mmCIF file with all atom_site columns, C-alpha atoms and ligand atoms in Angstrom:
data_model
loop_
_atom_site.group_PDB
_atom_site.id
_atom_site.type_symbol
_atom_site.label_atom_id
_atom_site.label_alt_id
_atom_site.label_comp_id
_atom_site.label_asym_id
_atom_site.label_entity_id
_atom_site.label_seq_id
_atom_site.pdbx_PDB_ins_code
_atom_site.Cartn_x
_atom_site.Cartn_y
_atom_site.Cartn_z
_atom_site.occupancy
_atom_site.B_iso_or_equiv
_atom_site.pdbx_formal_charge
_atom_site.auth_seq_id
_atom_site.auth_comp_id
_atom_site.auth_asym_id
_atom_site.auth_atom_id
_atom_site.pdbx_PDB_model_num
ATOM   1   C  CA  . MET A 1 1   ? 14.429  22.869 -25.146 1.00 0.00 ? 1   MET A CA  1
ATOM   2   C  CA  . ALA A 1 2   ? 11.452  24.881 -23.912 1.00 0.00 ? 2   ALA A CA  1
ATOM   3   C  CA  . THR A 1 3   ? 10.962  25.021 -20.154 1.00 0.00 ? 3   THR A CA  1
ATOM   4   C  CA  . ILE A 1 4   ? 7.514   25.121 -18.616 1.00 0.00 ? 4   ILE A CA  1
ATOM   5   C  CA  . LEU A 1 5   ? 6.769   26.454 -15.149 1.00 0.00 ? 5   LEU A CA  1
ATOM   6   C  CA  . ILE A 1 6   ? 3.910   24.565 -13.509 1.00 0.00 ? 6   ILE A CA  1
ATOM   7   C  CA  . VAL A 1 7   ? 2.188   26.436 -10.679 1.00 0.00 ? 7   VAL A CA  1
ATOM   8   C  CA  . GLU A 1 8   ? -0.157  23.989 -8.963  1.00 0.00 ? 8   GLU A CA  1
ATOM   9   C  CA  . ASP A 1 9   ? -0.583  23.176 -5.286  1.00 0.00 ? 9   ASP A CA  1
ATOM   10  C  CA  . GLU A 1 10  ? -1.892  19.635 -5.794  1.00 0.00 ? 10  GLU A CA  1
ATOM   11  C  CA  . ALA A 1 11  ? 1.109   17.354 -6.124  1.00 0.00 ? 11  ALA A CA  1
ATOM   12  C  CA  . ALA A 1 12  ? -0.813  14.601 -7.940  1.00 0.00 ? 12  ALA A CA  1
ATOM   13  C  CA  . ILE A 1 13  ? -1.912  16.998 -10.686 1.00 0.00 ? 13  ILE A CA  1
ATOM   14  C  CA  . ALA A 1 14  ? 1.535   18.577 -10.967 1.00 0.00 ? 14  ALA A CA  1
ATOM   15  C  CA  . ASP A 1 15  ? 3.128   15.126 -11.217 1.00 0.00 ? 15  ASP A CA  1
ATOM   16  C  CA  . THR A 1 16  ? 0.978   14.063 -14.179 1.00 0.00 ? 16  THR A CA  1
ATOM   17  C  CA  . LEU A 1 17  ? 1.781   17.333 -15.941 1.00 0.00 ? 17  LEU A CA  1
ATOM   18  C  CA  . VAL A 1 18  ? 5.516   17.020 -15.296 1.00 0.00 ? 18  VAL A CA  1
ATOM   19  C  CA  . TYR A 1 19  ? 5.401   13.485 -16.638 1.00 0.00 ? 19  TYR A CA  1
ATOM   20  C  CA  . ALA A 1 20  ? 3.394   14.349 -19.779 1.00 0.00 ? 20  ALA A CA  1
ATOM   21  C  CA  . LEU A 1 21  ? 5.478   17.435 -20.585 1.00 0.00 ? 21  LEU A CA  1
ATOM   22  C  CA  . GLN A 1 22  ? 8.793   15.694 -20.038 1.00 0.00 ? 22  GLN A CA  1
ATOM   23  C  CA  . ALA A 1 23  ? 7.615   12.863 -22.286 1.00 0.00 ? 23  ALA A CA  1
ATOM   24  C  CA  . GLU A 1 24  ? 7.198   15.529 -25.005 1.00 0.00 ? 24  GLU A CA  1
ATOM   25  C  CA  . GLY A 1 25  ? 10.736  16.760 -24.419 1.00 0.00 ? 25  GLY A CA  1
ATOM   26  C  CA  . PHE A 1 26  ? 9.939   19.844 -22.329 1.00 0.00 ? 26  PHE A CA  1
ATOM   27  C  CA  . GLY A 1 27  ? 11.899  20.914 -19.309 1.00 0.00 ? 27  GLY A CA  1
ATOM   28  C  CA  . THR A 1 28  ? 9.708   21.537 -16.260 1.00 0.00 ? 28  THR A CA  1
ATOM   29  C  CA  . ARG A 1 29  ? 9.814   23.330 -12.949 1.00 0.00 ? 29  ARG A CA  1
ATOM   30  C  CA  . TRP A 1 30  ? 7.125   22.996 -10.321 1.00 0.00 ? 30  TRP A CA  1
ATOM   31  C  CA  . SER A 1 31  ? 6.006   25.611 -7.842  1.00 0.00 ? 31  SER A CA  1
ATOM   32  C  CA  . THR A 1 32  ? 3.073   25.395 -5.412  1.00 0.00 ? 32  THR A CA  1
ATOM   33  C  CA  . LEU A 1 33  ? 2.660   29.112 -4.674  1.00 0.00 ? 33  LEU A CA  1
ATOM   34  C  CA  . GLY A 1 34  ? 1.795   32.118 -6.823  1.00 0.00 ? 34  GLY A CA  1
ATOM   35  C  CA  . GLY A 1 35  ? 4.247   34.395 -5.021  1.00 0.00 ? 35  GLY A CA  1
ATOM   36  C  CA  . GLU A 1 36  ? 7.097   31.926 -5.359  1.00 0.00 ? 36  GLU A CA  1
ATOM   37  C  CA  . ALA A 1 37  ? 6.296   31.433 -9.068  1.00 0.00 ? 37  ALA A CA  1
ATOM   38  C  CA  . LEU A 1 38  ? 6.403   35.193 -9.682  1.00 0.00 ? 38  LEU A CA  1
ATOM   39  C  CA  . ALA A 1 39  ? 9.808   35.398 -7.991  1.00 0.00 ? 39  ALA A CA  1
ATOM   40  C  CA  . LEU A 1 40  ? 11.044  32.548 -10.205 1.00 0.00 ? 40  LEU A CA  1
ATOM   41  C  CA  . LEU A 1 41  ? 9.660   34.232 -13.311 1.00 0.00 ? 41  LEU A CA  1
ATOM   42  C  CA  . GLU A 1 42  ? 11.401  37.480 -12.456 1.00 0.00 ? 42  GLU A CA  1
ATOM   43  C  CA  . ARG A 1 43  ? 14.706  35.666 -12.014 1.00 0.00 ? 43  ARG A CA  1
ATOM   44  C  CA  . GLU A 1 44  ? 14.611  32.983 -14.677 1.00 0.00 ? 44  GLU A CA  1
ATOM   45  C  CA  . GLY A 1 45  ? 13.322  32.658 -18.217 1.00 0.00 ? 45  GLY A CA  1
ATOM   46  C  CA  . TYR A 1 46  ? 10.439  30.268 -18.879 1.00 0.00 ? 46  TYR A CA  1
ATOM   47  C  CA  . ASP A 1 47  ? 8.760   29.617 -22.207 1.00 0.00 ? 47  ASP A CA  1
ATOM   48  C  CA  . LEU A 1 48  ? 5.276   29.066 -20.806 1.00 0.00 ? 48  LEU A CA  1
ATOM   49  C  CA  . VAL A 1 49  ? 3.485   29.033 -17.458 1.00 0.00 ? 49  VAL A CA  1
ATOM   50  C  CA  . ILE A 1 50  ? 0.743   26.595 -16.500 1.00 0.00 ? 50  ILE A CA  1
ATOM   51  C  CA  . LEU A 1 51  ? -1.105  28.380 -13.738 1.00 0.00 ? 51  LEU A CA  1
ATOM   52  C  CA  . ASP A 1 52  ? -3.723  26.888 -11.427 1.00 0.00 ? 52  ASP A CA  1
ATOM   53  C  CA  . VAL A 1 53  ? -6.474  29.384 -10.557 1.00 0.00 ? 53  VAL A CA  1
ATOM   54  C  CA  . GLY A 1 54  ? -6.904  28.088 -6.991  1.00 0.00 ? 54  GLY A CA  1
ATOM   55  C  CA  . LEU A 1 55  ? -3.567  28.520 -5.229  1.00 0.00 ? 55  LEU A CA  1
ATOM   56  C  CA  . PRO A 1 56  ? -3.011  28.698 -1.462  1.00 0.00 ? 56  PRO A CA  1
ATOM   57  C  CA  . ASP A 1 57  ? -1.479  32.189 -1.344  1.00 0.00 ? 57  ASP A CA  1
ATOM   58  C  CA  . ILE A 1 58  ? -2.738  34.425 -4.175  1.00 0.00 ? 58  ILE A CA  1
ATOM   59  C  CA  . SER A 1 59  ? -5.217  33.391 -6.880  1.00 0.00 ? 59  SER A CA  1
ATOM   60  C  CA  . GLY A 1 60  ? -3.928  32.431 -10.309 1.00 0.00 ? 60  GLY A CA  1
ATOM   61  C  CA  . PHE A 1 61  ? -5.742  35.491 -11.678 1.00 0.00 ? 61  PHE A CA  1
ATOM   62  C  CA  . GLU A 1 62  ? -3.871  37.809 -9.341  1.00 0.00 ? 62  GLU A CA  1
ATOM   63  C  CA  . ALA A 1 63  ? -0.587  36.035 -10.139 1.00 0.00 ? 63  ALA A CA  1
ATOM   64  C  CA  . CYS A 1 64  ? -1.226  36.502 -13.867 1.00 0.00 ? 64  CYS A CA  1
ATOM   65  C  CA  . LYS A 1 65  ? -2.071  40.166 -13.387 1.00 0.00 ? 65  LYS A CA  1
ATOM   66  C  CA  . ARG A 1 66  ? 1.200   40.758 -11.529 1.00 0.00 ? 66  ARG A CA  1
ATOM   67  C  CA  . LEU A 1 67  ? 3.114   38.677 -14.054 1.00 0.00 ? 67  LEU A CA  1
ATOM   68  C  CA  . ARG A 1 68  ? 1.842   40.839 -16.911 1.00 0.00 ? 68  ARG A CA  1
ATOM   69  C  CA  . ARG A 1 69  ? 3.504   43.894 -15.356 1.00 0.00 ? 69  ARG A CA  1
ATOM   70  C  CA  . PHE A 1 70  ? 6.891   42.519 -16.309 1.00 0.00 ? 70  PHE A CA  1
ATOM   71  C  CA  . SER A 1 71  ? 6.432   39.585 -18.696 1.00 0.00 ? 71  SER A CA  1
ATOM   72  C  CA  . GLU A 1 72  ? 4.529   38.500 -21.779 1.00 0.00 ? 72  GLU A CA  1
ATOM   73  C  CA  . VAL A 1 73  ? 5.305   34.795 -21.254 1.00 0.00 ? 73  VAL A CA  1
ATOM   74  C  CA  . PRO A 1 74  ? 2.337   32.669 -22.451 1.00 0.00 ? 74  PRO A CA  1
ATOM   75  C  CA  . VAL A 1 75  ? -0.002  31.555 -19.651 1.00 0.00 ? 75  VAL A CA  1
ATOM   76  C  CA  . MET A 1 76  ? -2.307  28.549 -19.644 1.00 0.00 ? 76  MET A CA  1
ATOM   77  C  CA  . PHE A 1 77  ? -4.798  28.415 -16.784 1.00 0.00 ? 77  PHE A CA  1
ATOM   78  C  CA  . LEU A 1 78  ? -5.977  25.309 -14.985 1.00 0.00 ? 78  LEU A CA  1
ATOM   79  C  CA  . THR A 1 79  ? -9.508  25.911 -13.791 1.00 0.00 ? 79  THR A CA  1
ATOM   80  C  CA  . ALA A 1 80  ? -11.870 23.852 -11.704 1.00 0.00 ? 80  ALA A CA  1
ATOM   81  C  CA  . ARG A 1 81  ? -15.132 25.779 -11.796 1.00 0.00 ? 81  ARG A CA  1
ATOM   82  C  CA  . ASN A 1 82  ? -17.461 27.346 -14.319 1.00 0.00 ? 82  ASN A CA  1
ATOM   83  C  CA  . ASP A 1 83  ? -17.286 30.827 -12.828 1.00 0.00 ? 83  ASP A CA  1
ATOM   84  C  CA  . GLU A 1 84  ? -13.510 30.673 -13.169 1.00 0.00 ? 84  GLU A CA  1
ATOM   85  C  CA  . ILE A 1 85  ? -13.804 29.696 -16.813 1.00 0.00 ? 85  ILE A CA  1
ATOM   86  C  CA  . ASP A 1 86  ? -15.947 32.753 -17.528 1.00 0.00 ? 86  ASP A CA  1
ATOM   87  C  CA  . ARG A 1 87  ? -13.227 35.004 -16.207 1.00 0.00 ? 87  ARG A CA  1
ATOM   88  C  CA  . VAL A 1 88  ? -10.473 33.234 -18.130 1.00 0.00 ? 88  VAL A CA  1
ATOM   89  C  CA  . VAL A 1 89  ? -12.445 33.381 -21.371 1.00 0.00 ? 89  VAL A CA  1
ATOM   90  C  CA  . GLY A 1 90  ? -13.003 37.105 -20.805 1.00 0.00 ? 90  GLY A CA  1
ATOM   91  C  CA  . LEU A 1 91  ? -9.216  37.181 -21.089 1.00 0.00 ? 91  LEU A CA  1
ATOM   92  C  CA  . GLU A 1 92  ? -8.930  40.547 -19.376 1.00 0.00 ? 92  GLU A CA  1
ATOM   93  C  CA  . ILE A 1 93  ? -6.145  38.951 -17.396 1.00 0.00 ? 93  ILE A CA  1
ATOM   94  C  CA  . GLY A 1 94  ? -4.042  38.146 -20.444 1.00 0.00 ? 94  GLY A CA  1
ATOM   95  C  CA  . ALA A 1 95  ? -4.159  34.351 -20.608 1.00 0.00 ? 95  ALA A CA  1
ATOM   96  C  CA  . ASP A 1 96  ? -3.366  32.389 -23.745 1.00 0.00 ? 96  ASP A CA  1
ATOM   97  C  CA  . ASP A 1 97  ? -5.442  29.286 -23.094 1.00 0.00 ? 97  ASP A CA  1
ATOM   98  C  CA  . TYR A 1 98  ? -7.098  27.302 -20.324 1.00 0.00 ? 98  TYR A CA  1
ATOM   99  C  CA  . VAL A 1 99  ? -8.004  23.742 -19.495 1.00 0.00 ? 99  VAL A CA  1
ATOM   100 C  CA  . VAL A 1 100 ? -10.716 22.544 -17.150 1.00 0.00 ? 100 VAL A CA  1
ATOM   101 C  CA  . LYS A 1 101 ? -10.061 19.968 -14.444 1.00 0.00 ? 101 LYS A CA  1
ATOM   102 C  CA  . PRO A 1 102 ? -10.116 17.026 -14.720 1.00 0.00 ? 102 PRO A CA  1
ATOM   103 C  CA  . PHE A 1 103 ? -8.023  17.116 -17.873 1.00 0.00 ? 103 PHE A CA  1
ATOM   104 C  CA  . SER A 1 104 ? -5.900  14.760 -19.886 1.00 0.00 ? 104 SER A CA  1
ATOM   105 C  CA  . PRO A 1 105 ? -2.215  15.577 -19.340 1.00 0.00 ? 105 PRO A CA  1
ATOM   106 C  CA  . ARG A 1 106 ? -1.486  14.646 -22.946 1.00 0.00 ? 106 ARG A CA  1
ATOM   107 C  CA  . GLU A 1 107 ? -4.098  17.139 -24.110 1.00 0.00 ? 107 GLU A CA  1
ATOM   108 C  CA  . VAL A 1 108 ? -2.381  19.795 -22.011 1.00 0.00 ? 108 VAL A CA  1
ATOM   109 C  CA  . ALA A 1 109 ? 0.997   18.906 -23.537 1.00 0.00 ? 109 ALA A CA  1
ATOM   110 C  CA  . ALA A 1 110 ? -0.516  19.175 -27.037 1.00 0.00 ? 110 ALA A CA  1
ATOM   111 C  CA  . ARG A 1 111 ? -1.955  22.602 -26.245 1.00 0.00 ? 111 ARG A CA  1
ATOM   112 C  CA  . VAL A 1 112 ? 1.361   23.754 -24.799 1.00 0.00 ? 112 VAL A CA  1
ATOM   113 C  CA  . LYS A 1 113 ? 3.000   22.785 -28.075 1.00 0.00 ? 113 LYS A CA  1
ATOM   114 C  CA  . ALA A 1 114 ? 0.330   24.662 -30.045 1.00 0.00 ? 114 ALA A CA  1
ATOM   115 C  CA  . ILE A 1 115 ? 0.803   27.835 -27.992 1.00 0.00 ? 115 ILE A CA  1
ATOM   116 C  CA  . LEU A 1 116 ? 4.578   27.735 -28.318 1.00 0.00 ? 116 LEU A CA  1
ATOM   117 C  CA  . LYS A 1 117 ? 4.216   27.298 -32.065 1.00 0.00 ? 117 LYS A CA  1
ATOM   118 C  CA  . ARG A 1 118 ? 1.826   30.238 -32.194 1.00 0.00 ? 118 ARG A CA  1
ATOM   119 C  CA  . VAL A 1 119 ? 4.157   32.576 -30.309 1.00 0.00 ? 119 VAL A CA  1
ATOM   120 C  CA  . ALA A 1 120 ? 7.269   31.531 -32.240 1.00 0.00 ? 120 ALA A CA  1
ATOM   121 C  CA  . PRO A 1 121 ? 8.643   34.395 -34.323 1.00 0.00 ? 121 PRO A CA  1
ATOM   122 C  CA  . ARG A 1 122 ? 6.843   34.640 -37.625 1.00 0.00 ? 122 ARG A CA  1
ATOM   123 C  CA  . GLU A 1 123 ? 8.329   35.057 -41.084 1.00 0.00 ? 123 GLU A CA  1
ATOM   124 C  CA  . PRO A 1 124 ? 9.357   38.625 -41.702 1.00 0.00 ? 124 PRO A CA  1
ATOM   125 C  CA  . VAL A 1 125 ? 6.857   40.511 -43.848 1.00 0.00 ? 125 VAL A CA  1
ATOM   126 C  CA  . THR A 1 126 ? 8.003   41.494 -47.302 1.00 0.00 ? 126 THR A CA  1
ATOM   127 C  CA  . ARG A 1 127 ? 8.007   45.229 -46.706 1.00 0.00 ? 127 ARG A CA  1
ATOM   128 C  CA  . PRO A 1 128 ? 9.763   46.064 -43.447 1.00 0.00 ? 128 PRO A CA  1
ATOM   129 C  CA  . SER A 1 129 ? 9.134   49.798 -43.699 1.00 0.00 ? 129 SER A CA  1
ATOM   130 C  CA  . GLU A 1 130 ? 5.638   51.135 -44.288 1.00 0.00 ? 130 GLU A CA  1
ATOM   131 C  CA  . GLY A 1 131 ? 4.978   54.853 -44.000 1.00 0.00 ? 131 GLY A CA  1
ATOM   132 C  CA  . PRO A 1 132 ? 5.572   55.950 -40.409 1.00 0.00 ? 132 PRO A CA  1
ATOM   133 C  CA  . PHE A 1 133 ? 6.023   52.330 -39.309 1.00 0.00 ? 133 PHE A CA  1
ATOM   134 C  CA  . HIS A 1 134 ? 9.212   50.345 -39.284 1.00 0.00 ? 134 HIS A CA  1
ATOM   135 C  CA  . LEU A 1 135 ? 8.920   46.657 -38.531 1.00 0.00 ? 135 LEU A CA  1
ATOM   136 C  CA  . ASP A 1 136 ? 11.862  44.660 -37.233 1.00 0.00 ? 136 ASP A CA  1
ATOM   137 C  CA  . SER A 1 137 ? 10.408  41.184 -36.903 1.00 0.00 ? 137 SER A CA  1
ATOM   138 C  CA  . GLU A 1 138 ? 13.639  39.595 -35.734 1.00 0.00 ? 138 GLU A CA  1
ATOM   139 C  CA  . ARG A 1 139 ? 13.904  41.944 -32.800 1.00 0.00 ? 139 ARG A CA  1
ATOM   140 C  CA  . VAL A 1 140 ? 10.100  41.823 -32.382 1.00 0.00 ? 140 VAL A CA  1
ATOM   141 C  CA  . ARG A 1 141 ? 9.947   45.575 -32.515 1.00 0.00 ? 141 ARG A CA  1
ATOM   142 C  CA  . ILE A 1 142 ? 7.920   48.168 -34.370 1.00 0.00 ? 142 ILE A CA  1
ATOM   143 C  CA  . ASP A 1 143 ? 8.971   51.808 -34.573 1.00 0.00 ? 143 ASP A CA  1
ATOM   144 C  CA  . TYR A 1 144 ? 6.340   54.453 -35.231 1.00 0.00 ? 144 TYR A CA  1
ATOM   145 C  CA  . HIS A 1 145 ? 7.533   57.869 -36.371 1.00 0.00 ? 145 HIS A CA  1
ATOM   146 C  CA  . GLY A 1 146 ? 10.998  56.767 -35.320 1.00 0.00 ? 146 GLY A CA  1
ATOM   147 C  CA  . GLN A 1 147 ? 9.940   55.815 -31.790 1.00 0.00 ? 147 GLN A CA  1
ATOM   148 C  CA  . PRO A 1 148 ? 9.942   52.221 -30.594 1.00 0.00 ? 148 PRO A CA  1
ATOM   149 C  CA  . LEU A 1 149 ? 6.479   51.088 -29.484 1.00 0.00 ? 149 LEU A CA  1
ATOM   150 C  CA  . SER A 1 150 ? 6.178   49.167 -26.252 1.00 0.00 ? 150 SER A CA  1
ATOM   151 C  CA  . LEU A 1 151 ? 3.733   46.462 -27.320 1.00 0.00 ? 151 LEU A CA  1
ATOM   152 C  CA  . THR A 1 152 ? 2.402   43.287 -25.811 1.00 0.00 ? 152 THR A CA  1
ATOM   153 C  CA  . ARG A 1 153 ? 2.933   40.184 -27.889 1.00 0.00 ? 153 ARG A CA  1
ATOM   154 C  CA  . LEU A 1 154 ? -0.656  40.203 -29.174 1.00 0.00 ? 154 LEU A CA  1
ATOM   155 C  CA  . GLU A 1 155 ? -0.519  43.913 -29.987 1.00 0.00 ? 155 GLU A CA  1
ATOM   156 C  CA  . PHE A 1 156 ? 2.697   43.331 -31.900 1.00 0.00 ? 156 PHE A CA  1
ATOM   157 C  CA  . GLN A 1 157 ? 1.169   40.453 -33.862 1.00 0.00 ? 157 GLN A CA  1
ATOM   158 C  CA  . LEU A 1 158 ? -1.968  42.478 -34.598 1.00 0.00 ? 158 LEU A CA  1
ATOM   159 C  CA  . LEU A 1 159 ? -0.026  45.465 -35.891 1.00 0.00 ? 159 LEU A CA  1
ATOM   160 C  CA  . GLN A 1 160 ? 2.311   43.199 -37.842 1.00 0.00 ? 160 GLN A CA  1
ATOM   161 C  CA  . CYS A 1 161 ? -0.701  41.579 -39.504 1.00 0.00 ? 161 CYS A CA  1
ATOM   162 C  CA  . LEU A 1 162 ? -2.293  44.934 -40.408 1.00 0.00 ? 162 LEU A CA  1
ATOM   163 C  CA  . LEU A 1 163 ? 1.056   46.239 -41.678 1.00 0.00 ? 163 LEU A CA  1
ATOM   164 C  CA  . GLY A 1 164 ? 1.423   43.191 -43.908 1.00 0.00 ? 164 GLY A CA  1
ATOM   165 C  CA  . GLN A 1 165 ? -1.436  44.456 -46.094 1.00 0.00 ? 165 GLN A CA  1
ATOM   166 C  CA  . PRO A 1 166 ? -2.132  48.158 -45.577 1.00 0.00 ? 166 PRO A CA  1
ATOM   167 C  CA  . GLU A 1 167 ? -5.664  49.307 -46.506 1.00 0.00 ? 167 GLU A CA  1
ATOM   168 C  CA  . ARG A 1 168 ? -6.966  45.755 -46.447 1.00 0.00 ? 168 ARG A CA  1
ATOM   169 C  CA  . VAL A 1 169 ? -9.994  45.336 -44.183 1.00 0.00 ? 169 VAL A CA  1
ATOM   170 C  CA  . PHE A 1 170 ? -9.393  42.422 -41.824 1.00 0.00 ? 170 PHE A CA  1
ATOM   171 C  CA  . SER A 1 171 ? -12.379 40.906 -40.064 1.00 0.00 ? 171 SER A CA  1
ATOM   172 C  CA  . ARG A 1 172 ? -11.959 40.063 -36.374 1.00 0.00 ? 172 ARG A CA  1
ATOM   173 C  CA  . GLU A 1 173 ? -11.966 36.423 -37.340 1.00 0.00 ? 173 GLU A CA  1
ATOM   174 C  CA  . GLN A 1 174 ? -9.138  36.943 -39.835 1.00 0.00 ? 174 GLN A CA  1
ATOM   175 C  CA  . LEU A 1 175 ? -7.124  38.819 -37.233 1.00 0.00 ? 175 LEU A CA  1
ATOM   176 C  CA  . LEU A 1 176 ? -7.644  36.028 -34.710 1.00 0.00 ? 176 LEU A CA  1
ATOM   177 C  CA  . ASP A 1 177 ? -6.550  33.601 -37.357 1.00 0.00 ? 177 ASP A CA  1
ATOM   178 C  CA  . ALA A 1 178 ? -3.383  35.618 -37.965 1.00 0.00 ? 178 ALA A CA  1
ATOM   179 C  CA  . LEU A 1 179 ? -2.711  35.479 -34.230 1.00 0.00 ? 179 LEU A CA  1
ATOM   180 C  CA  . GLY A 1 180 ? -3.320  31.746 -34.195 1.00 0.00 ? 180 GLY A CA  1
ATOM   181 C  CA  . VAL A 1 181 ? -6.151  32.160 -31.678 1.00 0.00 ? 181 VAL A CA  1
ATOM   182 C  CA  . PRO A 1 182 ? -9.292  30.023 -31.958 1.00 0.00 ? 182 PRO A CA  1
ATOM   183 C  CA  . ALA A 1 183 ? -12.244 32.152 -33.072 1.00 0.00 ? 183 ALA A CA  1
ATOM   184 C  CA  . ASP A 1 184 ? -14.592 31.988 -30.089 1.00 0.00 ? 184 ASP A CA  1
ATOM   185 C  CA  . ALA A 1 185 ? -17.037 34.767 -29.311 1.00 0.00 ? 185 ALA A CA  1
ATOM   186 C  CA  . GLY A 1 186 ? -15.105 35.748 -26.187 1.00 0.00 ? 186 GLY A CA  1
ATOM   187 C  CA  . TYR A 1 187 ? -11.896 36.108 -28.151 1.00 0.00 ? 187 TYR A CA  1
ATOM   188 C  CA  . GLU A 1 188 ? -13.544 38.249 -30.838 1.00 0.00 ? 188 GLU A CA  1
ATOM   189 C  CA  . ARG A 1 189 ? -14.475 40.874 -28.282 1.00 0.00 ? 189 ARG A CA  1
ATOM   190 C  CA  . ASN A 1 190 ? -10.915 40.648 -27.044 1.00 0.00 ? 190 ASN A CA  1
ATOM   191 C  CA  . ILE A 1 191 ? -9.552  41.818 -30.404 1.00 0.00 ? 191 ILE A CA  1
ATOM   192 C  CA  . ASP A 1 192 ? -11.397 45.088 -29.839 1.00 0.00 ? 192 ASP A CA  1
ATOM   193 C  CA  . SER A 1 193 ? -9.701  45.634 -26.503 1.00 0.00 ? 193 SER A CA  1
ATOM   194 C  CA  . HIS A 1 194 ? -6.259  44.916 -27.988 1.00 0.00 ? 194 HIS A CA  1
ATOM   195 C  CA  . ILE A 1 195 ? -6.975  47.352 -30.830 1.00 0.00 ? 195 ILE A CA  1
ATOM   196 C  CA  . LYS A 1 196 ? -8.053  49.919 -28.270 1.00 0.00 ? 196 LYS A CA  1
ATOM   197 C  CA  . SER A 1 197 ? -4.822  49.653 -26.289 1.00 0.00 ? 197 SER A CA  1
ATOM   198 C  CA  . LEU A 1 198 ? -2.797  49.605 -29.499 1.00 0.00 ? 198 LEU A CA  1
ATOM   199 C  CA  . ARG A 1 199 ? -4.479  52.825 -30.627 1.00 0.00 ? 199 ARG A CA  1
ATOM   200 C  CA  . ALA A 1 200 ? -3.739  54.450 -27.285 1.00 0.00 ? 200 ALA A CA  1
ATOM   201 C  CA  . LYS A 1 201 ? -0.046  53.606 -27.698 1.00 0.00 ? 201 LYS A CA  1
ATOM   202 C  CA  . LEU A 1 202 ? 0.033   55.000 -31.241 1.00 0.00 ? 202 LEU A CA  1
ATOM   203 C  CA  . ARG A 1 203 ? -1.733  58.141 -30.048 1.00 0.00 ? 203 ARG A CA  1
ATOM   204 C  CA  . GLN A 1 204 ? 0.987   58.730 -27.463 1.00 0.00 ? 204 GLN A CA  1
ATOM   205 C  CA  . VAL A 1 205 ? 3.457   59.070 -30.334 1.00 0.00 ? 205 VAL A CA  1
ATOM   206 C  CA  . ALA A 1 206 ? 1.235   60.910 -32.835 1.00 0.00 ? 206 ALA A CA  1
ATOM   207 C  CA  . PRO A 1 207 ? -1.926  62.282 -31.161 1.00 0.00 ? 207 PRO A CA  1
ATOM   208 C  CA  . GLN A 1 208 ? -3.533  63.522 -34.386 1.00 0.00 ? 208 GLN A CA  1
ATOM   209 C  CA  . ALA A 1 209 ? -3.026  60.468 -36.580 1.00 0.00 ? 209 ALA A CA  1
ATOM   210 C  CA  . GLU A 1 210 ? -5.485  57.580 -36.469 1.00 0.00 ? 210 GLU A CA  1
ATOM   211 C  CA  . PRO A 1 211 ? -3.827  54.903 -38.596 1.00 0.00 ? 211 PRO A CA  1
ATOM   212 C  CA  . ILE A 1 212 ? -6.077  52.038 -37.452 1.00 0.00 ? 212 ILE A CA  1
ATOM   213 C  CA  . GLN A 1 213 ? -9.473  52.421 -39.091 1.00 0.00 ? 213 GLN A CA  1
ATOM   214 C  CA  . THR A 1 214 ? -12.658 50.791 -37.821 1.00 0.00 ? 214 THR A CA  1
ATOM   215 C  CA  . HIS A 1 215 ? -15.020 49.480 -40.466 1.00 0.00 ? 215 HIS A CA  1
ATOM   216 C  CA  . ARG A 1 216 ? -18.327 49.017 -38.701 1.00 0.00 ? 216 ARG A CA  1
ATOM   217 C  CA  . GLY A 1 217 ? -19.567 45.463 -38.937 1.00 0.00 ? 217 GLY A CA  1
ATOM   218 C  CA  . LEU A 1 218 ? -16.507 44.464 -40.964 1.00 0.00 ? 218 LEU A CA  1
ATOM   219 C  CA  . GLY A 1 219 ? -13.318 44.865 -38.988 1.00 0.00 ? 219 GLY A CA  1
ATOM   220 C  CA  . TYR A 1 220 ? -10.146 46.928 -39.090 1.00 0.00 ? 220 TYR A CA  1
ATOM   221 C  CA  . SER A 1 221 ? -7.627  48.221 -41.561 1.00 0.00 ? 221 SER A CA  1
ATOM   222 C  CA  . LEU A 1 222 ? -4.397  50.180 -41.389 1.00 0.00 ? 222 LEU A CA  1
ATOM   223 C  CA  . ARG A 1 223 ? -4.039  53.468 -43.185 1.00 0.00 ? 223 ARG A CA  1
ATOM   224 C  CA  . LEU A 1 224 ? -0.544  54.713 -43.865 1.00 0.00 ? 224 LEU A CA  1
ATOM   225 C  CA  . GLU A 1 225 ? -0.227  58.442 -43.520 1.00 0.00 ? 225 GLU A CA  1
HETATM 226 CA CA1 . CA  B 2 .   ? -5.409  24.286 -6.576  1.00 0.00 ? 1   CA  B CA1 1
#
């Protein structure tokens, strides 16, 4: 059973979420403060966090930023205002989805299910070892020149997708599709930033190699060298 941590200071909203999620068979835990939620997340394993942006102690954005220093648990934001939505959609804070208040609790439960399905381990690719890369999909780990890469979940999925078909040019839309992310304009730009951080991590291992190729106006491919 997946357990969802709900971080929301309004009891009425938290109650409807607890009810809707439990009706779908999820376990729930409710916290009203960002700081308290972070402490819980450091101590206990949760499968997903529903995080209100407007919390009494620290903002949901700040909580997410701190959370990302030690965890890649999926985060869904609850937002109340348009300016908040812009920041969530920018996704620089590493959120997986967001819903705008007022929302339907059943809709939230459906989205939670969709995210958990998306982050579930994928089928292993047919060729686990490709050139300098070695993919271990069960341990969610990719070695590069014999060194384990420390990747975020999205970086791992991106590299796994590119490794699945070396030399193939993937458009940003196709990469988003492989990640199970809806293809909105904001997300497309986000692919570029994930590729950028992925490249930086590869460069730390092999500074001269540039295995991820940019095809201007088309997308990205992986070159095995
Ligand atoms: Ca609030």
